[in-house]
Amino acid sequence: MDTAGVAVIGSGLIGRSWAMVFAAGGFKVKLYDIEQQQLTSALENIRKQIKELEKTGFLKGDLSAEQQLSLISICTDLKAAVEGATFIQECTPEDLELKKKIFGQLDLIVDDNVILSSSTSCLLPSKLFTGLKHVKQCIVSHPVNPPYFVPLVEIVPHPETDPSAVERTYALMKKIGQSPVKLNREVEGFVLNRLQYAVISEAWRLVDFLTAAVVQMLVWNLWLIFCLQIHVNQEKNKNHSSSTALPARLIVWMKHSQQKRAFVDFADVVHRSCVAMSGENTFTERMVLVLVTRMLVCNPNAV
Ligand SMILES: NC(=O)c1ccc[n+]([C@@H]2O[C@H](COP(=O)([O-])OP(=O)(O)OC[C@H]3O[C@@H](n4cnc5c(N)ncnc54)[C@H](O)[C@@H]3O)[C@@H](O)[C@H]2O)c1
């Protein structure tokens, strides 16, 4: 068990899931919200989910369900929530002014060692954090819903974020079993959503010609993009050029990966069952395709 604490601000869909991820990683979690009712139902929901996950053998981490549950507490006092925390994950609604207000409040009560991290899906760090006293400790850790099941986390720094804050966030995400991807700098929409929307739009356009082959091609393309992203990151970390090693490794990986077959088969099955269910080119079919592509884009662990 880790003695360090984490505070999760906002106990909605994403806050609950982050609380479970941190507890699975052995961290004490204080879940804060302005709504007591929201906190009570969050805790009930977390208890139910964790128990169910243990029963079905899908509980993350080395601790039992009861041990993980004992690490999570709820709180409606912001100061008490962040006391002892070394990492704060904000999960309030996607509203720039609201988030700025919350980070402004946090800025007044945290010390120089805490990381202030936002779950925002698309608000730029420079819009969220500029002007804060602790701006060097501020970062976006953009999860995919739900972070408990989809491990990809985009780590997006503010232009003034200290590199050590990026490294600490990255290391923490690794430690709790997530798959963090570091962005060098902020960019509108971050990377994941931009890639997703590009692929989804193309899938949408292609659906009129949809065959299993198109689905399979999509799957392969997505893998390629994410393999590249992950390998480029790994290569960079090793501090040597990736220009020749990367394609060679990619080909080797493609040849030997067992998982690719499972996913291609899965996409095929999904495609065939929705055709059987509702005929070609229906809305359902489009939605299933979007869902499959989204799942693949968001799951670097699949590679
Ligand atoms: N839902 C998704 O698919 C998804 C995916 C990735 C990132 N995100 C991001 O995560 C964040 C949270 O999204 P969500 O879907 O969990 O929202 P949600 O509406 O489910 O939860 C928001 C929670 O914040 C609480 N809240 C409101 N004002 C507050 C305040 N001043 N202080 C503390 N808590 C407050 C609410 O009571 C609620 O419990 C957003 O920034 C969103 O863009 C969401």
Coordinates of C-alpha atoms and ligand atoms in Angstrom, one line a residue:
M1 CA 0.0 0.0 0.0
D2 CA 1.2 3.5 -0.8
T3 CA 1.1 6.0 2.0
A4 CA 0.8 9.0 -0.3
G5 CA -2.7 10.4 -0.8
V6 CA -4.6 11.4 -3.9
A7 CA -7.6 13.8 -4.0
V8 CA -10.2 13.5 -6.7
I9 CA -12.3 16.6 -7.2
G10 CA -15.8 15.8 -8.5
S11 CA -17.4 12.5 -8.0
G12 CA -19.3 12.0 -11.3
L13 CA -18.6 9.4 -13.9
I14 CA -14.9 10.1 -14.3
G15 CA -14.2 11.0 -10.7
R16 CA -15.6 7.7 -9.5
S17 CA -13.6 5.7 -12.0
W18 CA -10.3 7.6 -11.1
A19 CA -11.0 6.9 -7.4
M20 CA -11.2 3.2 -8.2
V21 CA -8.0 3.3 -10.3
F22 CA -6.0 5.1 -7.6
A23 CA -7.3 2.7 -4.9
A24 CA -6.4 -0.3 -7.0
G25 CA -2.9 1.2 -7.2
G26 CA -2.8 1.3 -3.4
F27 CA -3.3 5.0 -2.9
K28 CA -5.5 6.6 -0.2
V29 CA -8.2 8.6 -2.1
K30 CA -10.3 11.4 -0.8
L31 CA -13.2 12.0 -3.1
Y32 CA -14.5 15.6 -2.9
D33 CA -17.7 17.1 -4.3
I34 CA -20.0 20.0 -3.5
E35 CA -23.0 17.7 -3.5
Q36 CA -23.2 15.3 -0.5
Q37 CA -25.8 13.2 -2.3
Q38 CA -23.5 12.9 -5.3
L39 CA -20.7 11.6 -2.9
T40 CA -23.0 9.2 -1.1
S41 CA -24.2 7.6 -4.4
A42 CA -20.6 7.7 -5.7
L43 CA -19.4 5.6 -2.8
E44 CA -22.3 3.2 -3.0
N45 CA -21.6 2.8 -6.7
I46 CA -17.9 2.3 -6.2
R47 CA -18.6 -0.4 -3.5
K48 CA -20.9 -2.2 -5.8
Q49 CA -18.5 -2.1 -8.8
I50 CA -15.4 -3.1 -6.8
K51 CA -17.3 -6.1 -5.2
E52 CA -18.6 -7.2 -8.6
L53 CA -15.2 -6.9 -10.1
E54 CA -13.7 -9.0 -7.4
K55 CA -16.4 -11.6 -7.8
T56 CA -15.9 -11.8 -11.6
G57 CA -12.1 -11.8 -11.3
F58 CA -11.6 -8.4 -13.0
L59 CA -10.5 -6.4 -9.9
K60 CA -7.3 -4.5 -10.6
G61 CA -4.3 -4.4 -8.3
D62 CA -3.0 -6.6 -5.6
L63 CA -5.4 -5.6 -2.8
S64 CA -8.7 -7.2 -2.0
A65 CA -12.0 -5.4 -2.6
E66 CA -12.3 -4.5 1.1
Q67 CA -8.7 -3.2 1.2
Q68 CA -9.3 -1.0 -1.8
L69 CA -12.6 0.2 -0.4
S70 CA -11.0 1.1 2.9
L71 CA -8.7 3.5 1.0
I72 CA -11.5 5.6 -0.4
S73 CA -13.2 8.3 1.7
I74 CA -15.6 11.1 0.8
C75 CA -15.4 14.7 1.8
T76 CA -17.3 18.1 1.2
D77 CA -14.5 20.2 2.6
L78 CA -11.9 21.1 -0.1
K79 CA -9.1 21.9 2.4
A80 CA -9.6 18.6 4.2
A81 CA -9.8 16.8 0.9
V82 CA -6.4 17.9 -0.3
E83 CA -4.7 17.7 3.0
G84 CA -1.8 15.1 2.7
A85 CA -2.4 14.7 -1.1
T86 CA 0.6 14.7 -3.4
F87 CA -1.6 14.5 -6.5
I88 CA -5.0 16.1 -7.2
Q89 CA -7.1 14.9 -10.1
E90 CA -9.9 17.4 -11.0
C91 CA -13.0 15.9 -12.5
T92 CA -15.7 18.6 -12.5
P93 CA -17.9 19.5 -15.4
E94 CA -16.3 20.7 -18.6
D95 CA -16.8 24.4 -17.9
L96 CA -13.8 26.7 -18.3
E97 CA -14.9 29.3 -15.7
L98 CA -15.9 26.6 -13.2
K99 CA -12.6 24.8 -13.5
K100 CA -10.6 28.0 -13.3
K101 CA -12.4 28.9 -10.1
I102 CA -11.7 25.4 -8.7
F103 CA -8.0 25.6 -9.6
G104 CA -7.9 29.2 -8.2
Q105 CA -9.2 27.8 -4.9
L106 CA -6.7 24.9 -5.0
D107 CA -3.9 27.3 -5.8
L108 CA -4.4 29.0 -2.5
I109 CA -4.3 25.9 -0.3
V110 CA -1.7 23.6 -1.8
D111 CA 2.0 23.5 -1.2
D112 CA 4.8 23.5 -3.8
N113 CA 5.0 19.8 -4.1
V114 CA 1.5 18.8 -5.2
I115 CA 0.6 18.1 -8.8
L116 CA -2.6 19.8 -9.9
S117 CA -4.1 17.7 -12.7
S118 CA -7.2 18.2 -14.7
S119 CA -9.3 15.5 -16.5
T120 CA -10.6 18.0 -19.1
S121 CA -11.4 16.6 -22.5
C122 CA -10.5 19.6 -24.5
L123 CA -9.8 22.8 -22.5
L124 CA -6.2 23.9 -23.1
P125 CA -3.9 24.0 -20.1
S126 CA -2.9 27.6 -21.0
K127 CA -6.6 28.6 -20.6
L128 CA -7.0 26.6 -17.4
F129 CA -3.8 27.4 -15.5
T130 CA -2.2 30.6 -16.6
G131 CA -1.8 33.1 -13.8
L132 CA -1.8 30.5 -11.0
K133 CA 0.9 30.7 -8.4
H134 CA 1.5 27.0 -8.8
V135 CA 1.3 26.9 -12.6
K136 CA 4.6 24.9 -12.8
Q137 CA 2.8 22.0 -11.0
C138 CA -0.3 22.1 -13.3
I139 CA -1.0 19.6 -16.0
V140 CA -3.8 17.9 -17.9
S141 CA -4.2 14.1 -17.5
H142 CA -7.0 13.4 -20.0
P143 CA -8.5 10.0 -19.4
V144 CA -10.7 7.9 -21.6
N145 CA -14.1 7.0 -20.2
P146 CA -14.1 4.9 -18.0
P147 CA -10.4 5.2 -16.9
Y148 CA -10.8 1.9 -14.9
F149 CA -11.3 -0.1 -18.1
V150 CA -9.6 2.1 -20.7
P151 CA -6.0 2.8 -19.5
L152 CA -4.9 5.5 -22.0
V153 CA -4.1 8.8 -20.4
E154 CA -3.0 11.8 -22.4
I155 CA -0.6 13.9 -20.4
V156 CA -0.7 17.5 -21.7
P157 CA 1.6 20.2 -20.1
H158 CA 1.0 23.9 -19.8
P159 CA 3.8 25.9 -21.5
E160 CA 5.1 26.7 -18.0
T161 CA 4.7 23.2 -16.5
D162 CA 7.9 22.0 -14.9
P163 CA 9.3 18.9 -16.7
S164 CA 9.5 17.2 -13.3
A165 CA 5.7 17.5 -13.0
V166 CA 5.3 15.8 -16.3
E167 CA 7.7 13.0 -15.2
R168 CA 6.0 12.6 -11.9
T169 CA 2.6 12.4 -13.5
Y170 CA 3.8 9.9 -16.0
A171 CA 5.4 7.7 -13.3
L172 CA 2.3 7.8 -11.2
M173 CA 0.1 6.8 -14.1
K174 CA 2.4 3.9 -14.9
K175 CA 2.4 2.9 -11.2
I176 CA -1.4 2.7 -11.1
G177 CA -1.5 0.6 -14.2
Q178 CA -2.6 3.2 -16.8
S179 CA -1.0 3.7 -20.2
P180 CA 0.2 7.4 -20.2
V181 CA 1.2 9.1 -23.4
K182 CA 3.1 12.4 -23.1
L183 CA 2.4 15.3 -25.4
N184 CA 5.3 17.7 -25.9
R185 CA 3.0 20.7 -25.8
E186 CA -0.7 21.6 -25.8
V187 CA -2.7 21.4 -29.0
E188 CA -6.4 22.1 -29.6
G189 CA -8.4 18.9 -29.0
F190 CA -5.3 17.1 -27.8
V191 CA -4.2 14.1 -29.9
L192 CA -6.6 11.3 -29.0
N193 CA -9.8 13.2 -29.8
R194 CA -8.4 14.6 -33.1
L195 CA -7.3 11.1 -34.2
Q196 CA -10.6 9.6 -33.1
Y197 CA -12.7 12.2 -34.9
A198 CA -10.6 11.9 -38.1
V199 CA -11.0 8.1 -38.1
I200 CA -14.6 8.2 -37.1
S201 CA -15.4 10.7 -39.8
E202 CA -13.7 8.6 -42.4
A203 CA -15.4 5.4 -41.1
W204 CA -18.7 7.3 -41.4
R205 CA -18.0 8.3 -45.0
L206 CA -16.8 4.7 -45.9
V207 CA -19.8 3.1 -44.4
D208 CA -21.7 3.2 -47.7
F209 CA -19.1 0.8 -49.1
L210 CA -18.8 -1.1 -45.8
T211 CA -17.5 -4.6 -46.0
A212 CA -15.6 -6.6 -43.5
A213 CA -12.5 -5.6 -45.4
V214 CA -13.1 -1.9 -44.6
V215 CA -13.5 -2.7 -40.9
Q216 CA -10.3 -4.8 -41.0
M217 CA -8.4 -2.0 -42.7
L218 CA -9.6 0.5 -40.1
V219 CA -8.4 -1.8 -37.4
W220 CA -5.0 -2.1 -39.0
N221 CA -4.7 1.6 -39.5
L222 CA -5.6 2.3 -35.9
W223 CA -3.0 -0.1 -34.7
L224 CA -0.4 1.4 -36.9
I225 CA -1.1 4.9 -35.5
F226 CA -0.9 3.8 -31.9
C227 CA 2.0 1.5 -32.4
L228 CA 3.9 4.4 -33.8
Q229 CA 2.8 6.7 -31.0
I230 CA 3.8 4.3 -28.3
H231 CA 7.1 3.2 -29.9
V232 CA 8.1 6.8 -30.7
N233 CA 7.6 7.5 -27.0
Q234 CA 9.5 4.5 -25.9
E235 CA 12.3 5.3 -28.3
K236 CA 12.5 8.9 -27.2
N237 CA 12.8 7.8 -23.6
K238 CA 15.7 5.6 -24.5
N239 CA 17.3 8.7 -26.0
H240 CA 18.2 7.4 -29.4
S241 CA 16.9 7.9 -32.9
S242 CA 13.9 5.8 -33.8
S243 CA 14.0 6.3 -37.5
T244 CA 15.3 2.9 -38.5
A245 CA 14.4 0.8 -35.4
L246 CA 10.8 1.8 -35.4
P247 CA 9.5 0.4 -38.7
A248 CA 11.5 -2.8 -38.3
R249 CA 10.1 -3.4 -34.8
L250 CA 6.6 -2.6 -36.0
I251 CA 6.7 -5.2 -38.7
V252 CA 8.1 -7.8 -36.3
W253 CA 5.4 -6.9 -33.8
M254 CA 2.7 -7.1 -36.5
K255 CA 3.8 -10.5 -37.5
H256 CA 3.9 -11.9 -34.0
S257 CA 1.1 -10.3 -32.2
Q258 CA -1.6 -12.8 -31.3
Q259 CA -4.0 -10.0 -30.2
K260 CA -4.4 -8.5 -33.7
R261 CA -6.2 -11.7 -34.9
A262 CA -8.6 -11.5 -32.0
F263 CA -9.5 -7.9 -32.7
V264 CA -9.9 -8.4 -36.5
D265 CA -12.1 -11.3 -35.8
F266 CA -14.0 -9.3 -33.3
A267 CA -14.6 -6.4 -35.7
D268 CA -15.7 -9.0 -38.3
V269 CA -18.2 -10.6 -35.9
V270 CA -19.6 -7.2 -34.9
H271 CA -19.9 -6.2 -38.6
R272 CA -21.6 -9.4 -39.6
S273 CA -24.0 -9.5 -36.7
C274 CA -25.2 -5.9 -37.3
V275 CA -25.7 -6.7 -41.0
A276 CA -27.7 -9.7 -40.0
M277 CA -29.6 -7.7 -37.4
S278 CA -30.6 -4.8 -39.5
G279 CA -29.4 -5.0 -43.1
E280 CA -26.5 -3.0 -44.7
N281 CA -25.8 0.7 -44.1
T282 CA -28.1 1.3 -41.2
F283 CA -27.7 3.7 -38.4
T284 CA -27.0 0.8 -35.9
E285 CA -24.3 -0.4 -38.2
R286 CA -22.6 3.0 -38.3
M287 CA -22.8 3.3 -34.5
V288 CA -21.3 -0.1 -33.9
L289 CA -18.5 0.7 -36.3
V290 CA -17.9 4.0 -34.5
L291 CA -17.9 2.1 -31.2
V292 CA -15.4 -0.5 -32.4
T293 CA -13.1 2.1 -33.8
R294 CA -13.3 4.2 -30.7
M295 CA -12.5 1.2 -28.5
L296 CA -9.5 0.4 -30.7
V297 CA -8.2 3.9 -30.7
C298 CA -8.5 4.2 -27.0
N299 CA -6.9 1.0 -26.0
P300 CA -3.1 1.1 -26.5
N301 CA -2.9 -2.0 -24.3
A302 CA -4.4 -3.9 -27.2
V303 CA -1.1 -3.4 -28.9
Ligands
LIG1 N1 -17.5 11.5 -19.5 C1 -16.5 11.3 -20.3 O1 -16.7 10.5 -21.3 C2 -15.2 12.0 -20.2 C3 -14.0 11.4 -20.8 C4 -12.8 12.1 -20.6 C5 -12.7 13.2 -19.8 N2 -13.9 13.7 -19.2 C6 -13.8 15.0 -18.5 O2 -13.9 14.7 -17.1 C7 -14.5 15.8 -16.4 C8 -15.7 15.2 -15.6 O3 -16.6 14.7 -16.5 P1 -17.8 13.7 -15.9 O4 -18.3 13.0 -17.1 O5 -17.3 12.9 -14.8 O6 -18.8 14.8 -15.3 P2 -20.0 14.5 -14.3 O7 -21.0 15.6 -14.6 O8 -20.4 13.1 -14.3 O9 -19.4 14.8 -12.9 C9 -19.1 16.1 -12.4 C10 -19.1 16.1 -10.9 O10 -18.5 17.4 -10.5 C11 -19.2 17.8 -9.4 N3 -19.0 19.3 -9.2 C12 -19.7 20.3 -9.8 N4 -19.2 21.5 -9.4 C13 -18.2 21.2 -8.5 C14 -17.3 21.9 -7.7 N5 -17.3 23.3 -7.7 N6 -16.4 21.3 -6.9 C15 -16.4 19.9 -6.9 N7 -17.2 19.2 -7.6 C16 -18.1 19.8 -8.4 C17 -20.7 17.4 -9.7 O11 -21.5 17.4 -8.5 C18 -20.5 16.0 -10.3 O12 -20.4 15.0 -9.3 C19 -14.9 16.8 -17.5 O13 -13.9 17.8 -17.6 C20 -14.9 16.0 -18.7 O14 -14.7 16.7 -19.9 C21 -15.1 13.1 -19.4

